[in-house]
GROMACS .gro file of C-alpha atoms in nm:
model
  316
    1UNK     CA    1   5.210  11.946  -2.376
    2UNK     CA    2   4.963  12.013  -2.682
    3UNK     CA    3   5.142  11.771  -2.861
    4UNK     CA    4   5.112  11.500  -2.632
    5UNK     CA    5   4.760  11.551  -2.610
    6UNK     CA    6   4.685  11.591  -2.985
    7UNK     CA    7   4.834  11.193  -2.990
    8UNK     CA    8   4.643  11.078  -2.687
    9UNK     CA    9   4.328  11.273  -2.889
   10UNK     CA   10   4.382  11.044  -3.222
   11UNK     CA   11   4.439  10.733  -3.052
   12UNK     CA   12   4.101  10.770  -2.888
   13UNK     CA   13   3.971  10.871  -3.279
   14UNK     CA   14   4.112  10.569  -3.427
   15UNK     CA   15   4.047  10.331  -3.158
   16UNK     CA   16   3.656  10.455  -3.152
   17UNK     CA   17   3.639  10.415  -3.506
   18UNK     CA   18   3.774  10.059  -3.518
   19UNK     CA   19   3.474   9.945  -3.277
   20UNK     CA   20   3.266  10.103  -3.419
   21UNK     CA   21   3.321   9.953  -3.785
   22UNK     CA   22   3.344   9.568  -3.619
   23UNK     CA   23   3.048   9.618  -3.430
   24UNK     CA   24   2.879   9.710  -3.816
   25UNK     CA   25   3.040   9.422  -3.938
   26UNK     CA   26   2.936   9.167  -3.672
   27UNK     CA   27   2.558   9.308  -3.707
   28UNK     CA   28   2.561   9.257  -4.063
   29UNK     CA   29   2.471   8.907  -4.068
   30UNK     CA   30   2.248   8.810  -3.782
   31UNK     CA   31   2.147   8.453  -3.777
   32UNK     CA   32   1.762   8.314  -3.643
   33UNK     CA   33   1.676   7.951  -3.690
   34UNK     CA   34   1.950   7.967  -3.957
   35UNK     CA   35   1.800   8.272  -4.164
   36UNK     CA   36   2.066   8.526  -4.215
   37UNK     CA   37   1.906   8.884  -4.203
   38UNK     CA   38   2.047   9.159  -4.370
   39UNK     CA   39   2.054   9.563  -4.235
   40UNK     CA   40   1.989   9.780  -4.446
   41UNK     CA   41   2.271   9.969  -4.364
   42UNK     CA   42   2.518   9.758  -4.468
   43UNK     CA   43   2.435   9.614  -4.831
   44UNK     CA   44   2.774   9.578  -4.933
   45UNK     CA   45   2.600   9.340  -5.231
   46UNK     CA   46   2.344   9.592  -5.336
   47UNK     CA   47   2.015   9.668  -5.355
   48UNK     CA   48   1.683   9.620  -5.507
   49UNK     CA   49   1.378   9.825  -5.489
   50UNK     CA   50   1.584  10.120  -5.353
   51UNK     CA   51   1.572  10.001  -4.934
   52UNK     CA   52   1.621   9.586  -4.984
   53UNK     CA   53   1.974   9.444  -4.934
   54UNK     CA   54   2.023   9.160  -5.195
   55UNK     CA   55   2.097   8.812  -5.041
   56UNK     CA   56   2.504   8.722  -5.103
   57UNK     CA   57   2.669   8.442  -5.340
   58UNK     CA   58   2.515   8.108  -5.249
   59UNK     CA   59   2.201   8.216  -5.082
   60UNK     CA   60   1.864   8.338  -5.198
   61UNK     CA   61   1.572   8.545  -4.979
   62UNK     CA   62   1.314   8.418  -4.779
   63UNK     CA   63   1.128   8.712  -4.690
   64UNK     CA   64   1.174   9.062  -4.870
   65UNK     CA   65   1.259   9.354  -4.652
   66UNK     CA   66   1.058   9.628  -4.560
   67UNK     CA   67   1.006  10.001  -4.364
   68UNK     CA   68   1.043   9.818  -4.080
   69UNK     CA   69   1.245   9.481  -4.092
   70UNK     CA   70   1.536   9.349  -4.295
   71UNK     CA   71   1.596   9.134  -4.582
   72UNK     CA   72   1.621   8.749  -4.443
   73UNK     CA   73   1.840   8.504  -4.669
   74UNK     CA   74   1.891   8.123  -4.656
   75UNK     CA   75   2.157   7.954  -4.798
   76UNK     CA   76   2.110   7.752  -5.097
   77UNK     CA   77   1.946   7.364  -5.095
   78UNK     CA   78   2.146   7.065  -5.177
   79UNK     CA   79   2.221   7.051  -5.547
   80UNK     CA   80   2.111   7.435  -5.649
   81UNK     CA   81   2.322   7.738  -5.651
   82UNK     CA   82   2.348   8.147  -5.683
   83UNK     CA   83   2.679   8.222  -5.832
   84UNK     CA   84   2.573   8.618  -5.794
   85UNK     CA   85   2.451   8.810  -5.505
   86UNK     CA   86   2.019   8.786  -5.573
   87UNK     CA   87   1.733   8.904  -5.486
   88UNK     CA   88   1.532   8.577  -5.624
   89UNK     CA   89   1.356   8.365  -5.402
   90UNK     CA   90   1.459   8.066  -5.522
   91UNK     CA   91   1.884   7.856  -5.607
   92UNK     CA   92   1.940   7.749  -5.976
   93UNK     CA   93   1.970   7.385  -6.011
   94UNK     CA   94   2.264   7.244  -6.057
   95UNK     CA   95   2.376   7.122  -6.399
   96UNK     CA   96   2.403   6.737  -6.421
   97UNK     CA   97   2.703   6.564  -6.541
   98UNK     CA   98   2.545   6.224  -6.553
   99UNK     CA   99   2.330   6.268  -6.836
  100UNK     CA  100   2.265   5.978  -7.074
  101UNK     CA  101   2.506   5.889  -7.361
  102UNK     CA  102   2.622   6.243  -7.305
  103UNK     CA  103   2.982   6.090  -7.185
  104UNK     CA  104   3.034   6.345  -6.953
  105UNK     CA  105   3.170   6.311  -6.579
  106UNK     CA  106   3.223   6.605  -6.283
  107UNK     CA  107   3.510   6.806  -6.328
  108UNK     CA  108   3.426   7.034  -5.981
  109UNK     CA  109   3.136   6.947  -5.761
  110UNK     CA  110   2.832   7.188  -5.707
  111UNK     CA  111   2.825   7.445  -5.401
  112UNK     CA  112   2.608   7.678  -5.321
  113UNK     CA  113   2.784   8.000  -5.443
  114UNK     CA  114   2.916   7.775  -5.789
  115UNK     CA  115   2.732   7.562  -6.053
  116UNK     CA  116   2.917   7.227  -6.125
  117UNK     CA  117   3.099   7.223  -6.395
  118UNK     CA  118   3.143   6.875  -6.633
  119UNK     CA  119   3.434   6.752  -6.838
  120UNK     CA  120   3.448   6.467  -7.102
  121UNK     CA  121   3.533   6.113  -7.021
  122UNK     CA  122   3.831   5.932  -7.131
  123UNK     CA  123   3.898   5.929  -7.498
  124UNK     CA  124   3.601   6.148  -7.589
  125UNK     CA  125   3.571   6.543  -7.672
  126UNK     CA  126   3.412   6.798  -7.739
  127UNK     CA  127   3.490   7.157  -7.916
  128UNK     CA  128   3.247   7.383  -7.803
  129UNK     CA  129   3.302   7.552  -7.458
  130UNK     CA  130   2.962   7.516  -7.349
  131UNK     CA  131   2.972   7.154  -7.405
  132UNK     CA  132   2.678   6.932  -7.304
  133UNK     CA  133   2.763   6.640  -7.554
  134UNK     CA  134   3.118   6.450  -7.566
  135UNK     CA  135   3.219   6.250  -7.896
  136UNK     CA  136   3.405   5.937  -7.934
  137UNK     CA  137   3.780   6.033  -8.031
  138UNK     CA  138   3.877   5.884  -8.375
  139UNK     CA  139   4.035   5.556  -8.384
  140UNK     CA  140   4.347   5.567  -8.671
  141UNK     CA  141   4.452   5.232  -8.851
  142UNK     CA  142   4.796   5.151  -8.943
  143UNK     CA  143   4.904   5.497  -9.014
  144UNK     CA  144   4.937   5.590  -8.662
  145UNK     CA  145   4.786   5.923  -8.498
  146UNK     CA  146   4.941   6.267  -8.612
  147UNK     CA  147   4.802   6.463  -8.329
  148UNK     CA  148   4.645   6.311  -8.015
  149UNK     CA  149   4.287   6.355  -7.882
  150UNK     CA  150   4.221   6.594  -7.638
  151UNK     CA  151   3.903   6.690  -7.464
  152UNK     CA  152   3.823   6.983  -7.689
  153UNK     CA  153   3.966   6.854  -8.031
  154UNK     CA  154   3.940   6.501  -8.206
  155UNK     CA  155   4.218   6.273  -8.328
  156UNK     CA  156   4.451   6.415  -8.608
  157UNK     CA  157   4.566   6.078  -8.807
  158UNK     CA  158   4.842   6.071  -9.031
  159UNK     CA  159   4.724   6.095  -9.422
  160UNK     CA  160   4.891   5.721  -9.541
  161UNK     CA  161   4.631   5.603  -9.175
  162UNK     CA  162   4.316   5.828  -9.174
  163UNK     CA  163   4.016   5.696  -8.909
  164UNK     CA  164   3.843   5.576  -9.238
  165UNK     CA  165   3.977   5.298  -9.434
  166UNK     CA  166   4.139   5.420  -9.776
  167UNK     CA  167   3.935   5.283 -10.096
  168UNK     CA  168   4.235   5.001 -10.131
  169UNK     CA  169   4.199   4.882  -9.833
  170UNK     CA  170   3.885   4.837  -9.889
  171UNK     CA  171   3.887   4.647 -10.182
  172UNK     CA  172   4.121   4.425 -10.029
  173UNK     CA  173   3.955   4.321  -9.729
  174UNK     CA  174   3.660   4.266  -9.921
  175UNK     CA  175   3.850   4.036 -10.190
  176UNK     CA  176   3.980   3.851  -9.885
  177UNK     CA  177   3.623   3.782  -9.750
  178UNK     CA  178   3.520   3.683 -10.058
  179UNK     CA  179   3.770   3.429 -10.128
  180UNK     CA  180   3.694   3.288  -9.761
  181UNK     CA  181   3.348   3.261  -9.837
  182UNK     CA  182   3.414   3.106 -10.175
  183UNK     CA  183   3.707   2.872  -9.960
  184UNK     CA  184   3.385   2.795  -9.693
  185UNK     CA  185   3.122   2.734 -10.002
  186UNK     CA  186   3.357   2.459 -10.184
  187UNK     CA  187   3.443   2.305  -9.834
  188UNK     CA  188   3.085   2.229  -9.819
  189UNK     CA  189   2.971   2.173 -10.171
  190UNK     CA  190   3.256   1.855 -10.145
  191UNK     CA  191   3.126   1.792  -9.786
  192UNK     CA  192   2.756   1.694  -9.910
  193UNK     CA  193   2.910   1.577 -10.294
  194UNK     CA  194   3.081   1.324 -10.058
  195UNK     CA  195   2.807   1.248  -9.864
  196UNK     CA  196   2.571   1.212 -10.141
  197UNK     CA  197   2.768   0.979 -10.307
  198UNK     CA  198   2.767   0.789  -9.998
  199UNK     CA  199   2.425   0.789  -9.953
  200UNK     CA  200   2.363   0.622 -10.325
  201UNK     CA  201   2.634   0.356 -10.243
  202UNK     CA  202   2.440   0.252  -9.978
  203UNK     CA  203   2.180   0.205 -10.173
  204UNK     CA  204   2.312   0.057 -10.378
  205UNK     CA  205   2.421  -0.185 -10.187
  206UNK     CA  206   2.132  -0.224 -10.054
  207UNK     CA  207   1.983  -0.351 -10.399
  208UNK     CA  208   2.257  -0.572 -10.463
  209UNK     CA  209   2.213  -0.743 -10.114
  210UNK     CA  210   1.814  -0.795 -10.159
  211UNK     CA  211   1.750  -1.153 -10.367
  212UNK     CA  212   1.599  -1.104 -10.701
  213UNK     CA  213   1.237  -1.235 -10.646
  214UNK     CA  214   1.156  -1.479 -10.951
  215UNK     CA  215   0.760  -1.463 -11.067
  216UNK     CA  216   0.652  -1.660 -10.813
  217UNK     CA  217   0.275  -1.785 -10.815
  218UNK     CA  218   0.105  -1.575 -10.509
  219UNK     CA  219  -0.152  -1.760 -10.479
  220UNK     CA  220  -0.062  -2.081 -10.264
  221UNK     CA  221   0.115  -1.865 -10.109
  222UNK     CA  222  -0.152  -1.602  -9.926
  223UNK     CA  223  -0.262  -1.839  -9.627
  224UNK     CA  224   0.095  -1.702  -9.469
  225UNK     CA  225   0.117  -1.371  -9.659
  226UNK     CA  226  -0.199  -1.267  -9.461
  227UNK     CA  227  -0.085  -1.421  -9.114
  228UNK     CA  228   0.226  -1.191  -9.214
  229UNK     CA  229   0.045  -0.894  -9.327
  230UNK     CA  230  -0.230  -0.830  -9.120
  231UNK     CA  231  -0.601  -0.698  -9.190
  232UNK     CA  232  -0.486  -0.319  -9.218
  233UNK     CA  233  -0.178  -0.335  -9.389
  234UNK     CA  234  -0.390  -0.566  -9.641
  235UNK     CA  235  -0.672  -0.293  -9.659
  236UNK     CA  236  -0.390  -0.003  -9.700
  237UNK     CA  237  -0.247  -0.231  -9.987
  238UNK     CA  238  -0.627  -0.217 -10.149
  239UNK     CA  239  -0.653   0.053 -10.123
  240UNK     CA  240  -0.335   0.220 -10.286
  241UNK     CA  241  -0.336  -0.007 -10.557
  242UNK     CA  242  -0.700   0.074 -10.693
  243UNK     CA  243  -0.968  -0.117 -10.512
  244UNK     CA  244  -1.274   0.083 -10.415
  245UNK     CA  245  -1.392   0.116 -10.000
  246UNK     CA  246  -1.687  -0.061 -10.078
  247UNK     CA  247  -1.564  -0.355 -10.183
  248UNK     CA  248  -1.282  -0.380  -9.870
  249UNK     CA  249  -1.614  -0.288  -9.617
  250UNK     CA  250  -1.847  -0.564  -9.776
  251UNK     CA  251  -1.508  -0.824  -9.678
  252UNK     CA  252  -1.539  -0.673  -9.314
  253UNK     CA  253  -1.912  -0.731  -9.319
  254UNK     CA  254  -1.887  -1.094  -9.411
  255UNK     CA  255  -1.628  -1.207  -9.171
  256UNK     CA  256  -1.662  -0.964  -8.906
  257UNK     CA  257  -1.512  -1.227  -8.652
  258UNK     CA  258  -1.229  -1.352  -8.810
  259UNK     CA  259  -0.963  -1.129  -8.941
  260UNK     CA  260  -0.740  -1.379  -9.073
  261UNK     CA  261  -1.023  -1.498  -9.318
  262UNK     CA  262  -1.120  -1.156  -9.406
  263UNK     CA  263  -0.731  -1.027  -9.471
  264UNK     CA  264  -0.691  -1.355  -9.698
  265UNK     CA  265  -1.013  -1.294  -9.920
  266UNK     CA  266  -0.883  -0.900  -9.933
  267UNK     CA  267  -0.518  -1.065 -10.086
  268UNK     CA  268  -0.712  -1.306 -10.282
  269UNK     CA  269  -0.897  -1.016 -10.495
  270UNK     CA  270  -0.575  -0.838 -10.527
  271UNK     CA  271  -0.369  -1.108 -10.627
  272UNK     CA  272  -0.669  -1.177 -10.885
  273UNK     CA  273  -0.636  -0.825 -11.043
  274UNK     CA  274  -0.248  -0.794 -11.023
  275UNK     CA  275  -0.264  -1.080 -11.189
  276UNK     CA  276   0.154  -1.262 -11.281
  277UNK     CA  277   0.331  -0.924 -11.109
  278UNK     CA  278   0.109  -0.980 -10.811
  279UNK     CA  279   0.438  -1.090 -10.582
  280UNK     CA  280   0.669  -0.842 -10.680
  281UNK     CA  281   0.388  -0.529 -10.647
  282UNK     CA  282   0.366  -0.662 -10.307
  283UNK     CA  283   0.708  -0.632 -10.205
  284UNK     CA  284   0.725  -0.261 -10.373
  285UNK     CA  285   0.416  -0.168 -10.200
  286UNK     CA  286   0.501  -0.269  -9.921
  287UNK     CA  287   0.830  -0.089  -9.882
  288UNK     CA  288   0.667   0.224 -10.040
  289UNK     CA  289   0.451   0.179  -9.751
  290UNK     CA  290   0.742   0.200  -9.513
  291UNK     CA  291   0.689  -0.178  -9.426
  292UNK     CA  292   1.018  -0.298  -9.507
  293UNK     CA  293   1.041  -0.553  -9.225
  294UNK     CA  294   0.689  -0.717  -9.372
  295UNK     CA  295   0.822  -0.649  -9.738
  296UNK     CA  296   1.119  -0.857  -9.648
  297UNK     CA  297   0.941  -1.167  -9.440
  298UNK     CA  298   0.682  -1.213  -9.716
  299UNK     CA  299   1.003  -1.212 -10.003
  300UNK     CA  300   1.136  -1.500  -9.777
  301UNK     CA  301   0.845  -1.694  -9.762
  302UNK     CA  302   0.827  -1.617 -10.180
  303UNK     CA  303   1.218  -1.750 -10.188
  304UNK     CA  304   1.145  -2.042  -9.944
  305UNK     CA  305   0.801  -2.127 -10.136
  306UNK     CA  306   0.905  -2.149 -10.439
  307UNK     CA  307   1.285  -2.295 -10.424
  308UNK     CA  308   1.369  -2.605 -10.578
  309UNK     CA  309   1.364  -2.854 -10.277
  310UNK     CA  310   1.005  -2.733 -10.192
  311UNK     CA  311   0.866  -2.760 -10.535
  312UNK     CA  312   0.754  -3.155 -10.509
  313UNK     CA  313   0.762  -3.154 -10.919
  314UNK     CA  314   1.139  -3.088 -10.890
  315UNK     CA  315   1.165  -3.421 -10.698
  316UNK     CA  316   1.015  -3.633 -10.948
   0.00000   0.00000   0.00000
């Protein structure tokens, strides 16, 4: 009989104790307009200033306990954290893995109880642990790679194939630009030899093509030199070839209304000081004067003037 009710006596014990601890537990945490609040007699995360409960992983407080209330927490804003139970008022922020030529990309996102935590992109590392900076992994040349790159060690190139170029190689690819460049240089040196030569064949021919002008008397010849010519080609002739403004303005003056008179008195004063060269100064003036078209109309009234059938003493 005693033992029976010794068993029935630590049922009871056991099951009294069991409510009792999940009623503690369920009180722990009570939760107003999404503010946990913390009793004070179950900090399971500690304490500060002797009475407070500290807030748990991933939350921080919102209003300190005292004599007479409890600590309230809140859990942590979008992109800060508390990886340990606080007693701070405010999350960390998160660390960034999208920083600027940093080369870096998320390797675990950011919660509220854990910070994120970043890894190196593709083909670049880095080999400290705290790494906020990736580097571009070593390219090798022909010598292969002895050890690939990771994402906390660079690539290991065989010795004949470093990531740098060995002096000879070098020197070589720098001999073969320069014998391109010297291959590009002669290409066009011959290019504008050719057209050069060209250029004074055509010339020329040119001279060959244009009739030797004989000396040739101007003079019965300026009535249709100036109907050719024209008052200010005749005054730009004067005045290249030495004859002063005053002189070509007192010709304007006198026959201010007829041009044709006043352009053949101009050619009659410079035909006077040219004197027997007169004709062929013209021409060269003339094309000088980028009048080539005139040059060549007033050389074929010179030809036509003074050929053989129009020369009435050759008829005789």
């Amino acid at each position: 009989m005693a033992t029976k009710f010794s068993l029935w006596f630590n049922s009871c014990v056991w099951l009294a104790v069991s409510l009792c601890v999940c009623f503690a537990s369920s009180q722990r945490h009570r939760s107003v307009n999404g503010t946990s609040r913390i009793r004070r007699e179950t900090c399971v995360d500690g304490t500060y200033n002797k009475i407070c409960c500290k807030c748990p992983v991933g939350q921080r407080v919102t209003k300190h306990c005292t004599n007479e209330s409890d600590t309230e927490c809140k859990i942590c804003e979008s992109d800060t954290y508390n990886s340990v139970p606080s007693d701070l008022e405010t999350c960390q922020p998160c660390t960034s893995c999208a920083q600027p030529n940093a080369n870096l990309e998320v390797e675990e996102e950011c919660t509220a109880g854990r910070n994120a935590k970043c890894r190196c992109k593709k083909d670049h590392f880095c080999s400290s642990e705290s790494c906020t900076i990736c580097h571009p992994c070593k390219k090798c040349d022909i010598g292969g790679i002895k050890r690939a790159c990771t994402a906390n060690s660079d690539t290991v190139c065989n010795e004949n194939g470093g990531g740098n170029l060995s002096g000879g190689a070098i020197a070589g690819i720098v001999i073969v630009v320069l014998i391109i460049a010297g291959a590009i240089s002669a290409l066009i040196w011959k290019k504008r030899s050719k057209q050069k030569k060209e250029n004074e064949n055509r010339e020329n021919d040119k001279k060959d093509d244009t009739p030797l002008l004989p000396d040739v008397d101007i003079i019965p010849h300026l009535p249709d030199i100036a109907k050719e010519l024209g008052w200010r080609d005749a005054r730009n002739l004067a005045l290249r070839t030495g004859i002063n403004v005053a002189a070509i303005e007192s010709y304007e003056m006198d026959y201010r209304n007829d041009a044709e008179e006043r352009t053949l008195q101009l050619l009659l004063k410079w035909a006077q000081k040219e004197g027997k060269q007169a004709s062929k100064k013209l021409i060269e003036n003339l094309e000088e004067m980028n009048q080539k078209k005139k040059a060549d109309q007033i050389r074929d009234i010179l030809l036509k003037r003074s050929s053989p059938s129009n020369n009435p003493a050759s008829n005789c």
